[in-house]
Coordinates of C-alpha atoms in Angstrom, one line a residue:
X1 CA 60.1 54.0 -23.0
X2 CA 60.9 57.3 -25.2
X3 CA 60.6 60.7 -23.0
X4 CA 58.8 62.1 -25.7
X5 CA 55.8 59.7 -26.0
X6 CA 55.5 60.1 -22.4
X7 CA 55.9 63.6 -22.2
X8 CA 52.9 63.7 -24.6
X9 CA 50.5 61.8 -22.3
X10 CA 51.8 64.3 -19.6
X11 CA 50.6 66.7 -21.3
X12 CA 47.4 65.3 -21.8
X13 CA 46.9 64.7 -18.1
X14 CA 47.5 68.3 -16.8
X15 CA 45.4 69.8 -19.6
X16 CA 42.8 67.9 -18.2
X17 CA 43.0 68.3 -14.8
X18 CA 43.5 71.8 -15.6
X19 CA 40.0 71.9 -16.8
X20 CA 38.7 71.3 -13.8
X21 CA 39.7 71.2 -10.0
X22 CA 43.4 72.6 -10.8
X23 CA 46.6 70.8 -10.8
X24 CA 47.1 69.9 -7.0
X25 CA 49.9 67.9 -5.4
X26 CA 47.4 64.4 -5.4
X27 CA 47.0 64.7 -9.4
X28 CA 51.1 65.0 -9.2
X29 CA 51.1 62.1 -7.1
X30 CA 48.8 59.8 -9.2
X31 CA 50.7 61.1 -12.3
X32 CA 54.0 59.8 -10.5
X33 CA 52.2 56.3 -10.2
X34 CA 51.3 56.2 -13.6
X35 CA 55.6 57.0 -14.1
X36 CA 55.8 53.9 -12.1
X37 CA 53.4 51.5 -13.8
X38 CA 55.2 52.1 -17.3
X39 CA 58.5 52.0 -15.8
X40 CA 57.9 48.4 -14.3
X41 CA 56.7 47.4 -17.8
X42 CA 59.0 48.7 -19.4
X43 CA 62.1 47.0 -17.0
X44 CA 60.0 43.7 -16.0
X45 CA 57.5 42.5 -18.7
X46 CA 58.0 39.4 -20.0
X47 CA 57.7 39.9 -23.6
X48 CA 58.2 43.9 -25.8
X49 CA 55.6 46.4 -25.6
X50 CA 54.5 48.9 -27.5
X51 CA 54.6 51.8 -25.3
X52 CA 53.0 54.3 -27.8
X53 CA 49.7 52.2 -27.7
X54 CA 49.8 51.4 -24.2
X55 CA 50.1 55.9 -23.9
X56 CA 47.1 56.1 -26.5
X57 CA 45.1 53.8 -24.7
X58 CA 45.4 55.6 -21.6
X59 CA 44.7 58.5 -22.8
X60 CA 41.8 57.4 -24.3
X61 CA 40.5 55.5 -20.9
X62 CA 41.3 58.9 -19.4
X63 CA 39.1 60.9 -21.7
X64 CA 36.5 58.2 -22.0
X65 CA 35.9 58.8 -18.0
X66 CA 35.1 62.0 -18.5
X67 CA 32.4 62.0 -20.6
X68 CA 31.3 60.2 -24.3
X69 CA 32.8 63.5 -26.4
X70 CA 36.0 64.4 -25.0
X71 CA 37.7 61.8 -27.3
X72 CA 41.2 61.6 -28.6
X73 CA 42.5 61.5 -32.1
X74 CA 46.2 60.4 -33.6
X75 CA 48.0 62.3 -36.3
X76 CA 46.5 60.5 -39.3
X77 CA 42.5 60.3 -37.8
X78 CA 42.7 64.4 -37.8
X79 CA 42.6 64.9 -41.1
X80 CA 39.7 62.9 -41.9
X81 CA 37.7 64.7 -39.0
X82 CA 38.3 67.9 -40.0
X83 CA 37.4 66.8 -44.2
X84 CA 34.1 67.7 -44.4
X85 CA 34.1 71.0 -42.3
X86 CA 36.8 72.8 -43.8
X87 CA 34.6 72.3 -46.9
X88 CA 37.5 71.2 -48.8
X89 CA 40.2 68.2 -49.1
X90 CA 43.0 67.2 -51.5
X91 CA 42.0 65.1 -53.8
X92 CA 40.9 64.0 -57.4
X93 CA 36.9 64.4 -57.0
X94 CA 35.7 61.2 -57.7
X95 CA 32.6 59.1 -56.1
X96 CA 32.6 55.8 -56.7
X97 CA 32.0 52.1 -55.8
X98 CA 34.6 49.0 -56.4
X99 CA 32.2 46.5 -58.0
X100 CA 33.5 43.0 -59.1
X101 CA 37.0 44.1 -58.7
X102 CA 37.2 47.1 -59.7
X103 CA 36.7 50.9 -59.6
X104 CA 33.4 52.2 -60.9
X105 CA 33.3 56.3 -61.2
X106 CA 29.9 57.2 -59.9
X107 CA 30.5 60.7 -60.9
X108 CA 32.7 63.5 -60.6
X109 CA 32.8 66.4 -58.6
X110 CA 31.9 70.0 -59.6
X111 CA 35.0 72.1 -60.0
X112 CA 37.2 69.3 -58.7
X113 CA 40.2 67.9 -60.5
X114 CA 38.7 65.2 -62.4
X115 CA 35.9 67.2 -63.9
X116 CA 38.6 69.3 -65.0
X117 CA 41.2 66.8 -66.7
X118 CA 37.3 65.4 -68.5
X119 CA 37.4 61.8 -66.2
X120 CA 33.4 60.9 -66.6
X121 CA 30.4 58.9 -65.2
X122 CA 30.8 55.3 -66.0
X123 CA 34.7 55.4 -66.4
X124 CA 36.2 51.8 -64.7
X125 CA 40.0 52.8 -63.7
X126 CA 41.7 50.1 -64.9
X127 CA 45.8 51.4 -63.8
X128 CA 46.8 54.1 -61.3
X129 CA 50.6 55.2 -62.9
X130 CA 50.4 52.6 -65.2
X131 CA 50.1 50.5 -62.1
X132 CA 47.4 47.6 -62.5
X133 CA 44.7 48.2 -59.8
X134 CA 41.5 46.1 -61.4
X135 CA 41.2 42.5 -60.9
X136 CA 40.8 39.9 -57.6
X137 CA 42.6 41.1 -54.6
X138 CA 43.9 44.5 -56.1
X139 CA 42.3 46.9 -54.4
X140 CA 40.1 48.3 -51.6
X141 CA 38.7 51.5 -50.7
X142 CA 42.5 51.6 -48.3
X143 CA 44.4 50.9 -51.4
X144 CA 42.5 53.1 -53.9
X145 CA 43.0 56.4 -51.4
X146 CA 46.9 55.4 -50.9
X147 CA 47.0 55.7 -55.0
X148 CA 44.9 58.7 -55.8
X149 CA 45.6 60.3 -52.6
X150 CA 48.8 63.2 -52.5
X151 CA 50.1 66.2 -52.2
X152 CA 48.4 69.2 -53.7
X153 CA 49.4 70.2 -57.8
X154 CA 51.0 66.0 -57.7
X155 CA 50.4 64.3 -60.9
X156 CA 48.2 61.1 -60.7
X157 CA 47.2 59.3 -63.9
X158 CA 44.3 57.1 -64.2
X159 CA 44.1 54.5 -67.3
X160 CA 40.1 54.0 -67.4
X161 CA 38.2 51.6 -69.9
X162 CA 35.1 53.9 -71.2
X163 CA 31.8 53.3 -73.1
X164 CA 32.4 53.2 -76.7
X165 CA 36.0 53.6 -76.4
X166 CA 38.3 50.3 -77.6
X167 CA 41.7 51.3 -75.9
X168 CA 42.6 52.1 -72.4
X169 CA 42.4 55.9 -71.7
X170 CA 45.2 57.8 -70.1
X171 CA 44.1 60.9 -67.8
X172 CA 46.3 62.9 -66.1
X173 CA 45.2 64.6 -63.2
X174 CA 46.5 67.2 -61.4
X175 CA 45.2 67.0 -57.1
X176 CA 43.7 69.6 -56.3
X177 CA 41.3 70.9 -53.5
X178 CA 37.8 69.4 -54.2
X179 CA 35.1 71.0 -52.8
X180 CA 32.7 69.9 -50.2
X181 CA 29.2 70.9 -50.3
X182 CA 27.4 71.1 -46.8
X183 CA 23.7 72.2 -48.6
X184 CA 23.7 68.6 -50.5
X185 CA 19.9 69.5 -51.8
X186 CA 18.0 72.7 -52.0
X187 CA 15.2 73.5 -54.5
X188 CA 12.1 75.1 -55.1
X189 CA 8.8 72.5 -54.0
X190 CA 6.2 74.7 -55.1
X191 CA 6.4 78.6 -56.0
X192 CA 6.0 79.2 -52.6
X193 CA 8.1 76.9 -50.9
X194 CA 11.2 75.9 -50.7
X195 CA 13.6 73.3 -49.3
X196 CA 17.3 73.1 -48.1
X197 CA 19.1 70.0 -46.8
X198 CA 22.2 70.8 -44.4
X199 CA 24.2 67.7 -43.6
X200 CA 26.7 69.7 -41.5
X201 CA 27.9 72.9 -40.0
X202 CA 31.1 73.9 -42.0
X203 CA 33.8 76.9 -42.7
X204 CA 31.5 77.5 -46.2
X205 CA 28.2 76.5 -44.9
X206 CA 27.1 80.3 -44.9
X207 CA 28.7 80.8 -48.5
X208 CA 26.6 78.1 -50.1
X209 CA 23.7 79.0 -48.1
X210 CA 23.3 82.7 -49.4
X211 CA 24.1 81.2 -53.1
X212 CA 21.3 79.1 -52.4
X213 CA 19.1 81.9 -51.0
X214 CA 20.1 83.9 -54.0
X215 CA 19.6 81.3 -56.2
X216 CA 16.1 80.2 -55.5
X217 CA 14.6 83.7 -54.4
X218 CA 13.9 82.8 -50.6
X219 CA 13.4 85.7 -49.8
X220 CA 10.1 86.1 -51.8
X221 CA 9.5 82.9 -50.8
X222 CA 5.7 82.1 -48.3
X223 CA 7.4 79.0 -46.7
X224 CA 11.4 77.6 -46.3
X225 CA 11.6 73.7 -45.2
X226 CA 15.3 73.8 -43.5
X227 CA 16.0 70.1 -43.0
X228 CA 19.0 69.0 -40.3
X229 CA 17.8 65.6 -40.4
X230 CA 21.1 63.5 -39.6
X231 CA 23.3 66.5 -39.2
X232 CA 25.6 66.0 -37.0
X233 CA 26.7 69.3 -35.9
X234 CA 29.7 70.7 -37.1
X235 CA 31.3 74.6 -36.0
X236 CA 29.4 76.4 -33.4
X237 CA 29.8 80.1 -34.9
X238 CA 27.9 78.7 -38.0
X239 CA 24.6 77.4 -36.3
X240 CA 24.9 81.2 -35.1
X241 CA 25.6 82.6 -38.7
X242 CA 22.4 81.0 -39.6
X243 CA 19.9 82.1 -36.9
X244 CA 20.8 85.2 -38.5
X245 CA 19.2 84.6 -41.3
X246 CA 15.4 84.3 -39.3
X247 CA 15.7 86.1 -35.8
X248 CA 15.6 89.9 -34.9
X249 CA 19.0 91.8 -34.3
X250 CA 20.6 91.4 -31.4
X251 CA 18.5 88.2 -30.5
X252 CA 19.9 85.4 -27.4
X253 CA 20.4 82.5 -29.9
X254 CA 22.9 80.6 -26.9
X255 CA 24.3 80.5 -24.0
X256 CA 27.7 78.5 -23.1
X257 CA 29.0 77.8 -19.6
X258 CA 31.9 76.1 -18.1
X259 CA 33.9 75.7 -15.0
X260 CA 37.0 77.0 -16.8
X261 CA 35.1 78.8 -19.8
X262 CA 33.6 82.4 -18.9
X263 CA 29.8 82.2 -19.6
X264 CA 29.1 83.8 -23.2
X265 CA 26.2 85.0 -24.6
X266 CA 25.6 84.3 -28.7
X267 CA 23.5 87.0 -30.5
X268 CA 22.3 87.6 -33.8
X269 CA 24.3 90.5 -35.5
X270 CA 22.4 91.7 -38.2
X271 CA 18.3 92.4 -39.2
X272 CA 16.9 88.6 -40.5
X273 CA 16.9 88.9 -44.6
X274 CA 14.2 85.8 -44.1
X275 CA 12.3 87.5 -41.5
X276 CA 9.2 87.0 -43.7
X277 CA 9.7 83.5 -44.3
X278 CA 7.7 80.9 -43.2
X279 CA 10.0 78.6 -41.4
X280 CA 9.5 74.7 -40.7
X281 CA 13.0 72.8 -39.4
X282 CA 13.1 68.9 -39.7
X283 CA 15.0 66.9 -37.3
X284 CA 15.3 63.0 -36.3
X285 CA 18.1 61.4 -33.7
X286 CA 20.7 62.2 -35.6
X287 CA 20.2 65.5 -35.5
X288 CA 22.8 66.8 -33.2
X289 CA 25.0 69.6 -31.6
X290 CA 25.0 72.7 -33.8
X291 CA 21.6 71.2 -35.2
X292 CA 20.1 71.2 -31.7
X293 CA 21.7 74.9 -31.2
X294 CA 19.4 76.0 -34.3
X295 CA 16.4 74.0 -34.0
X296 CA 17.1 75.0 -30.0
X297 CA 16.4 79.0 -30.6
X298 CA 14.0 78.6 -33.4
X299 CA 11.8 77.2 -31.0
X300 CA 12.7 79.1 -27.9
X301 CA 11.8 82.2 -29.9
X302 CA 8.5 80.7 -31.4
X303 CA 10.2 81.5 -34.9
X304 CA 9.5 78.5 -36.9
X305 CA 7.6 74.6 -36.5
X306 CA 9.8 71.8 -35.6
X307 CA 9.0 68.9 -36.9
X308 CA 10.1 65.0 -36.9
X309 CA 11.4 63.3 -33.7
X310 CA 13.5 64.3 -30.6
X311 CA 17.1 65.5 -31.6
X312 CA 20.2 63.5 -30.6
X313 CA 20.8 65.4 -27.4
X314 CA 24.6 66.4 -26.9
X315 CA 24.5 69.9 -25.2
X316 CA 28.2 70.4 -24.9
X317 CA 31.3 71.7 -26.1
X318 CA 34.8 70.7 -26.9
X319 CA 37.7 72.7 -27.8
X320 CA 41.0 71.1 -29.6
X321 CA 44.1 70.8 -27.6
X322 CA 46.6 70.1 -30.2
X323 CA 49.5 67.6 -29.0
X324 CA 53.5 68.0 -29.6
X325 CA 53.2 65.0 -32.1
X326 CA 50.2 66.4 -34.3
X327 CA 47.9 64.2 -32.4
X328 CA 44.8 66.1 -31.1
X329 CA 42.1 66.2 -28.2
X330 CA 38.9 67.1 -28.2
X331 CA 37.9 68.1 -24.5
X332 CA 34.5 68.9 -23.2
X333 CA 35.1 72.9 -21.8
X334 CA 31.7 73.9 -21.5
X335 CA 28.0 73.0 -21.8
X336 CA 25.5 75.1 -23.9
X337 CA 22.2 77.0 -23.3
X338 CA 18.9 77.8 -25.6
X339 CA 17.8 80.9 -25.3
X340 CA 15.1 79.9 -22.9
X341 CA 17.6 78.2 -20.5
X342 CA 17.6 74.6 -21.5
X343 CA 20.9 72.3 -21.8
X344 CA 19.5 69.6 -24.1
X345 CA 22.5 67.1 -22.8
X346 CA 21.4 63.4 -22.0
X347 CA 22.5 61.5 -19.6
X348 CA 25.3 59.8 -19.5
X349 CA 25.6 59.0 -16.1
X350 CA 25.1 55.4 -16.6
X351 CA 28.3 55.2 -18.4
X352 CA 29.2 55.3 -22.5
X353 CA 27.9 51.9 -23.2
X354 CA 24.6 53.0 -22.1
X355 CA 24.9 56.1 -23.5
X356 CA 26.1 54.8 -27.3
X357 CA 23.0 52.9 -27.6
X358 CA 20.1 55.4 -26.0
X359 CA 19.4 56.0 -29.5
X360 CA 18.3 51.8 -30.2
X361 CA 16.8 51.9 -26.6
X362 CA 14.2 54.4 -28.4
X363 CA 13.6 52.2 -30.9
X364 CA 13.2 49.1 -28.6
X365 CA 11.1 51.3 -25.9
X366 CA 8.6 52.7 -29.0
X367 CA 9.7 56.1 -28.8
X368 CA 10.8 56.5 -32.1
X369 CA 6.9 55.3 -33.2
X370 CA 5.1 56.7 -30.2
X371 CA 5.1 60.2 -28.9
X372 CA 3.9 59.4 -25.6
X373 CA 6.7 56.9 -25.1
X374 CA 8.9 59.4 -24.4
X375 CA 9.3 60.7 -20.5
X376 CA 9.4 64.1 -19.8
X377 CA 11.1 65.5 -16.1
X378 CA 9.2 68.1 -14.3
X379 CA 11.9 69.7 -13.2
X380 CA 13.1 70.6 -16.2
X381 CA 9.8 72.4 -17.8
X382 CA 10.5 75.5 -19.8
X383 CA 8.7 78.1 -21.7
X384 CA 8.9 79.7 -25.1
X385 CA 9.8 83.3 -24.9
X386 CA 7.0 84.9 -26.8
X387 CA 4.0 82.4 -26.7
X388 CA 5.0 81.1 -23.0
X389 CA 4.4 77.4 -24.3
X390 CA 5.4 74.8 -22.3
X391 CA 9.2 72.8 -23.6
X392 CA 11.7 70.5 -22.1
X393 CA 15.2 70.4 -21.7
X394 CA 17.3 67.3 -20.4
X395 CA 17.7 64.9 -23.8
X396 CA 17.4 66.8 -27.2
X397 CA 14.5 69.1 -28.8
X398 CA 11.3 67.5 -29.3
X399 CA 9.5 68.8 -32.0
X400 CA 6.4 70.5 -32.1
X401 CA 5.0 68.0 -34.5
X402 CA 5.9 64.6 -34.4
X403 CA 6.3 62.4 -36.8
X404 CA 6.8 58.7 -36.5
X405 CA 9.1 55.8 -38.3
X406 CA 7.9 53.8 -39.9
X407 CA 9.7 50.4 -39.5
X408 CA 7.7 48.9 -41.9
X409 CA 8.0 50.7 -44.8
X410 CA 10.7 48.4 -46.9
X411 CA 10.7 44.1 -46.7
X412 CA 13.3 42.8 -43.9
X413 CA 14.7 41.3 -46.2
X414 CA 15.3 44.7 -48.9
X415 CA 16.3 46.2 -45.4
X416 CA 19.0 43.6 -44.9
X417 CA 20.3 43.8 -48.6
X418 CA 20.4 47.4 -48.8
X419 CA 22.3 47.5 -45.2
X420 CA 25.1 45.4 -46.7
X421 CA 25.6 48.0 -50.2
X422 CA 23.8 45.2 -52.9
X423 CA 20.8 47.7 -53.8
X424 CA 23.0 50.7 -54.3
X425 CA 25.2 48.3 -56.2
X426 CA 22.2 47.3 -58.6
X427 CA 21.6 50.5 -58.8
X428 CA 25.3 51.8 -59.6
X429 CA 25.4 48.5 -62.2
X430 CA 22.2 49.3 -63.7
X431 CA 22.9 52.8 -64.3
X432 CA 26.1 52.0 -65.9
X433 CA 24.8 49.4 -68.3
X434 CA 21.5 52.1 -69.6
X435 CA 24.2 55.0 -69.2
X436 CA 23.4 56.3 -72.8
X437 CA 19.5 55.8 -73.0
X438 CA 19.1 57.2 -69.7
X439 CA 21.0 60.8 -70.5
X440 CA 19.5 60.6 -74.3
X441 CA 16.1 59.9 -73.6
X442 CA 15.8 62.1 -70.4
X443 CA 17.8 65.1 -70.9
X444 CA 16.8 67.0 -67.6
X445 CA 15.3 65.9 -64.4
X446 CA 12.1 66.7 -64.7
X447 CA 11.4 64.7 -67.8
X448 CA 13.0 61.4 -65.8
X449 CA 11.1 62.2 -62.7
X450 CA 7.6 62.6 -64.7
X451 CA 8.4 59.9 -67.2
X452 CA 10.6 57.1 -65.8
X453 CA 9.1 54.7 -63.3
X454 CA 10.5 51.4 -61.8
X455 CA 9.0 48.1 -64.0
X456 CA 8.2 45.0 -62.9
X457 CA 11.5 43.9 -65.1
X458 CA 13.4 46.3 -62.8
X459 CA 12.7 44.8 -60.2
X460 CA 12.8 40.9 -61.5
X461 CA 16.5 41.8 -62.3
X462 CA 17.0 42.9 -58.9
X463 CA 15.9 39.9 -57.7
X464 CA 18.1 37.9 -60.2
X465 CA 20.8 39.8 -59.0
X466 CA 20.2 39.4 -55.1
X467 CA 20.2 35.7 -56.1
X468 CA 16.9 34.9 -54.2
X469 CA 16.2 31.4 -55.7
X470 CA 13.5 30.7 -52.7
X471 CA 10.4 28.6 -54.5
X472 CA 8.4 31.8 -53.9
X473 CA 10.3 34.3 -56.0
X474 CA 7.4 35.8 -57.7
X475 CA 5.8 36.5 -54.5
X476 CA 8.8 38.6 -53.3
X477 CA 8.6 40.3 -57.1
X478 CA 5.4 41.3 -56.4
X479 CA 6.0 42.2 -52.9
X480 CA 8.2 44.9 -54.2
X481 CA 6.4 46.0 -56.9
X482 CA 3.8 47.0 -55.2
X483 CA 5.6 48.7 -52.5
X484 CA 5.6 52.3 -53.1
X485 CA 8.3 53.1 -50.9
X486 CA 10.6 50.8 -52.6
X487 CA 9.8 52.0 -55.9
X488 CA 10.6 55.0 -55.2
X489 CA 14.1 54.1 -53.5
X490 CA 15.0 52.5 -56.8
X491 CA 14.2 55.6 -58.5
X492 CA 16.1 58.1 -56.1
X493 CA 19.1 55.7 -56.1
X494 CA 18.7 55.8 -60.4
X495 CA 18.4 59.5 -60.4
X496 CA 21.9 60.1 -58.0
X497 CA 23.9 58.5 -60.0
X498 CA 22.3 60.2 -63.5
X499 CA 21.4 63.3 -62.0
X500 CA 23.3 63.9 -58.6
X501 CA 22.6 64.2 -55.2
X502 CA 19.9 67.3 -55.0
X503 CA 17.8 65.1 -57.3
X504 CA 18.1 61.7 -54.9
X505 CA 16.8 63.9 -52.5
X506 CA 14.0 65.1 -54.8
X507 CA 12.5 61.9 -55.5
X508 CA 13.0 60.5 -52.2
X509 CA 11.2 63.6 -50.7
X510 CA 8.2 62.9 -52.7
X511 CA 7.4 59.4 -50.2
X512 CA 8.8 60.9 -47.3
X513 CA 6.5 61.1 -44.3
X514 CA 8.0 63.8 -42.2
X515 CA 8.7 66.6 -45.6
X516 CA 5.0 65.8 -46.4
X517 CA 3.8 66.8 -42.8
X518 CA 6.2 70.0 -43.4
X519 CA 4.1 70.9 -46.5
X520 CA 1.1 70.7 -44.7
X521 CA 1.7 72.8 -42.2

């Protein structure tokens, strides 16, 4: 097998080790057996091997042992992780869907490449370098990112056919980095309050966020809805950078601790600008990590109201070890504190099975309905540091006001069609084919969201185009007609691909359960 490769997984080994008992003369010996095991492979197996997978996936089994987020990534996976929280990527700046063969442009992206060379909303690429890409079999979301995707100032061009236009047109682009947003809604509910939607921690996270303080006057503003629902996390120092923005100076915000890692205490560093502000923070169980870290002190410190359901619970912290080959691991060093003491890590001593699914066990045990269904330990009682009340640790933040799902909002059946990408596609098809009423008739958002509703023709054709030909088929028209909640999913789907994503967000915050609790309060 080639030195290299296992010189790599060597590596690997004594890094972790490292981590935590030290490198003593057993780890050398099992290491030795390991030497062994691929050696007799190598000299004795009956058919060829492919001893860079058989290293992967022992590394992998070896991180997987040690807990669910000390994972291992090859060369090509690391750039795709790190996309979204470096806040920028190579790229045209395109969204889009592949719809009967071929490449619809949802819509471009602000300041990106294909704004710039004037590709629009509604364009169908056609070619790729003269290259035909449209038509059965042609292409796939693989296929259309090995095309568009390059080097940065490469020269890509795009043939599209567009509305009103006889002839193919030629765009050349030049790739660029395209910027990517981590505040993908923010806007002003009433005069008093306000709303920003963080879907992740990133490198210009703080950037965007004082724009959008800036922008919207929070600081004069009664009440600021901060909403981490399904935020995932993202860097560490940037869930800090944000507590700035509501605690005092020099306030605990987290506390990290490993066998290997020197405990380390996170502070605010300078006077709140928001200090004034009302604040209520929205979570749900995919709220995670550097969500938990701010929704974490803003509780511990009686700062704001959390509300929604218990957080996703991952309490710890990984560091990247960066491998001879460009390959990267992700290895747990430490676990973190709130302010009041709490590590907010679940279990996941009944293995990663278990543990990938805790999230569906809450659904099947009634959790994610019933407040009461969760189970709280004794032992692990804490106390807010100003108003003494009474908070648990062990398995995520649980909000101070809970709010439940509500599994029976949309049809099964709308649930299962919108699950496999047909109602976006109505949506995306629909859009398309009113392109020109739709921006002539409602020139700005507000006119659209006070004027244009869902008819019972809209939803007809979306029947028509789910084919449903069951005997009852004006029964399920009706069903969704008069179904709020799906009206209004039709409309937020509409309005992102008219108006972009703040406005999705808009419309779909008007029906939304949890953000109406946050008003209230």
């Amino acid at each position: 097998m080639s030195k290299y490769i296992y010189k790599i997984f060597i590596l690997v080994i004594v890094i972790i080790f490292q981590r935590f008992e030290g490198f003593s003369q057993n780890e050398n010996e099992q290491i030795k057996k390991f030497e062994q095991v691929i050696n007799y492979i190598d000299n004795n197996y009956v058919d060829s091997v492919d001893n860079e997978q058989i290293i992967k996936s022992a590394i992998v089994a070896s991180l997987k042992e040690l807990d669910p987020h000390s994972v291992y990534y090859d060369k090509d996976e690391i750039e795709d992780l790190n996309r979204g929280l470096k806040g920028s990527f190579v790229g045209v700046g395109i969204t889009y869907d592949i719809i009967n063969d071929t490449v619809l442009i949802l819509s471009v992206i602000n300041d990106g490449p294909s704004e710039k060379a004037g590709v629009l909303a509604g364009d169908r690429i056609i070619k790729v370098d003269n290259k035909l890409i449209a038509g059965k079999g042609l292409i796939d979301d693989d296929k259309l990112r090995d095309v568009l995707g390059g080097k940065k100032e490469t020269e890509v061009v795009i043939s599209v056919k567009r509305e009103g236009v006889k002839d193919l047109k030629n765009i050349k682009i030049i790739r660029n980095k395209v910027p990517v947003n981590s505040i993908n809604s923010y806007y002003k509910v009433t005069d008093d309050i306000a709303y920003v939607r963080l879907k992740r921690f990133s490198a210009t996270s703080m950037t965007e966020f004082k724009k959008v303080v800036d922008e919207l006057g929070l600081d004069g503003s009664k009440k600021l809805i901060l909403d981490l629902r399904g935020n995932r996390g993202g860097y560490l120092y940037v869930s800090v950078r944000l507590l700035e923005n509501f605690l005092k100076k020099k306030s605990l915000v987290l506390v990290t601790k490993g066998l290997h890692s020197p405990e380390k205490e996170y502070k605010t560093f300078f006077n709140a600008k928001l200090k004034n502000t009302d604040l209520v923070v929205l979570i749900n169980e995919s709220s995670a990590s550097a969500s938990e870290i701010v929704s974490g002190a803003i509780q511990d410190w009686d700062r704001g109201v959390i509300v929604g359901r218990r957080s996703y619970g991952k309490g710890l912290v990984q560091k990247p070890f960066y491998l001879n080959d460009g390959s990267m691991m992700r290895l747990t060093i430490a676990k973190y504190y709130t302010p009041s003491g709490r590590n907010i890590q679940k279990s996941y001593s009944d293995g990663q099975d278990k543990y990938n699914h805790e999230i569906s066990d809450r659904l099947e045990n009634g959790e994610l309905m019933h407040k009461d269904s969760v189970k709280h330990i004794d032992s692990l009682k804490y106390y807010t540091l100003n108003n003494k009340r009474l908070i648990y640790g062990g398995g995520g933040i649980m909000p101070d006001i809970f709010v439940e799902l509500d599994t029976l909002k949309y049809p099964i059946f709308y649930k299962e069609y919108l699950g496999e990408g047909k109602i976006n596609e109505f949506a995306h098809l629909f859009v398309d084919k009113n392109r020109s009423f739709l921006r002539n008739n409602y020139k700005n958002f507000e006119k659209f969201d006070k004027k244009w509703t869902v008819s019972k023709k809209n939803i007809e054709d979306l029947i028509l185009y789910l084919n449903k030909d069951e005997k009852n088929i004006s029964e399920l028209i009706n069903e969704l007609f008069t179904n709020k909640y799906v009206r209004n999913h039709l409309k937020a789907l509409v309005a992102y691909d008219v108006f972009g994503e703040n406005e999705f967000y808009r419309i779909l915050n008007e029906e939304d359960a949890t953000f109406n609790k946050a008003i209230e309060i």
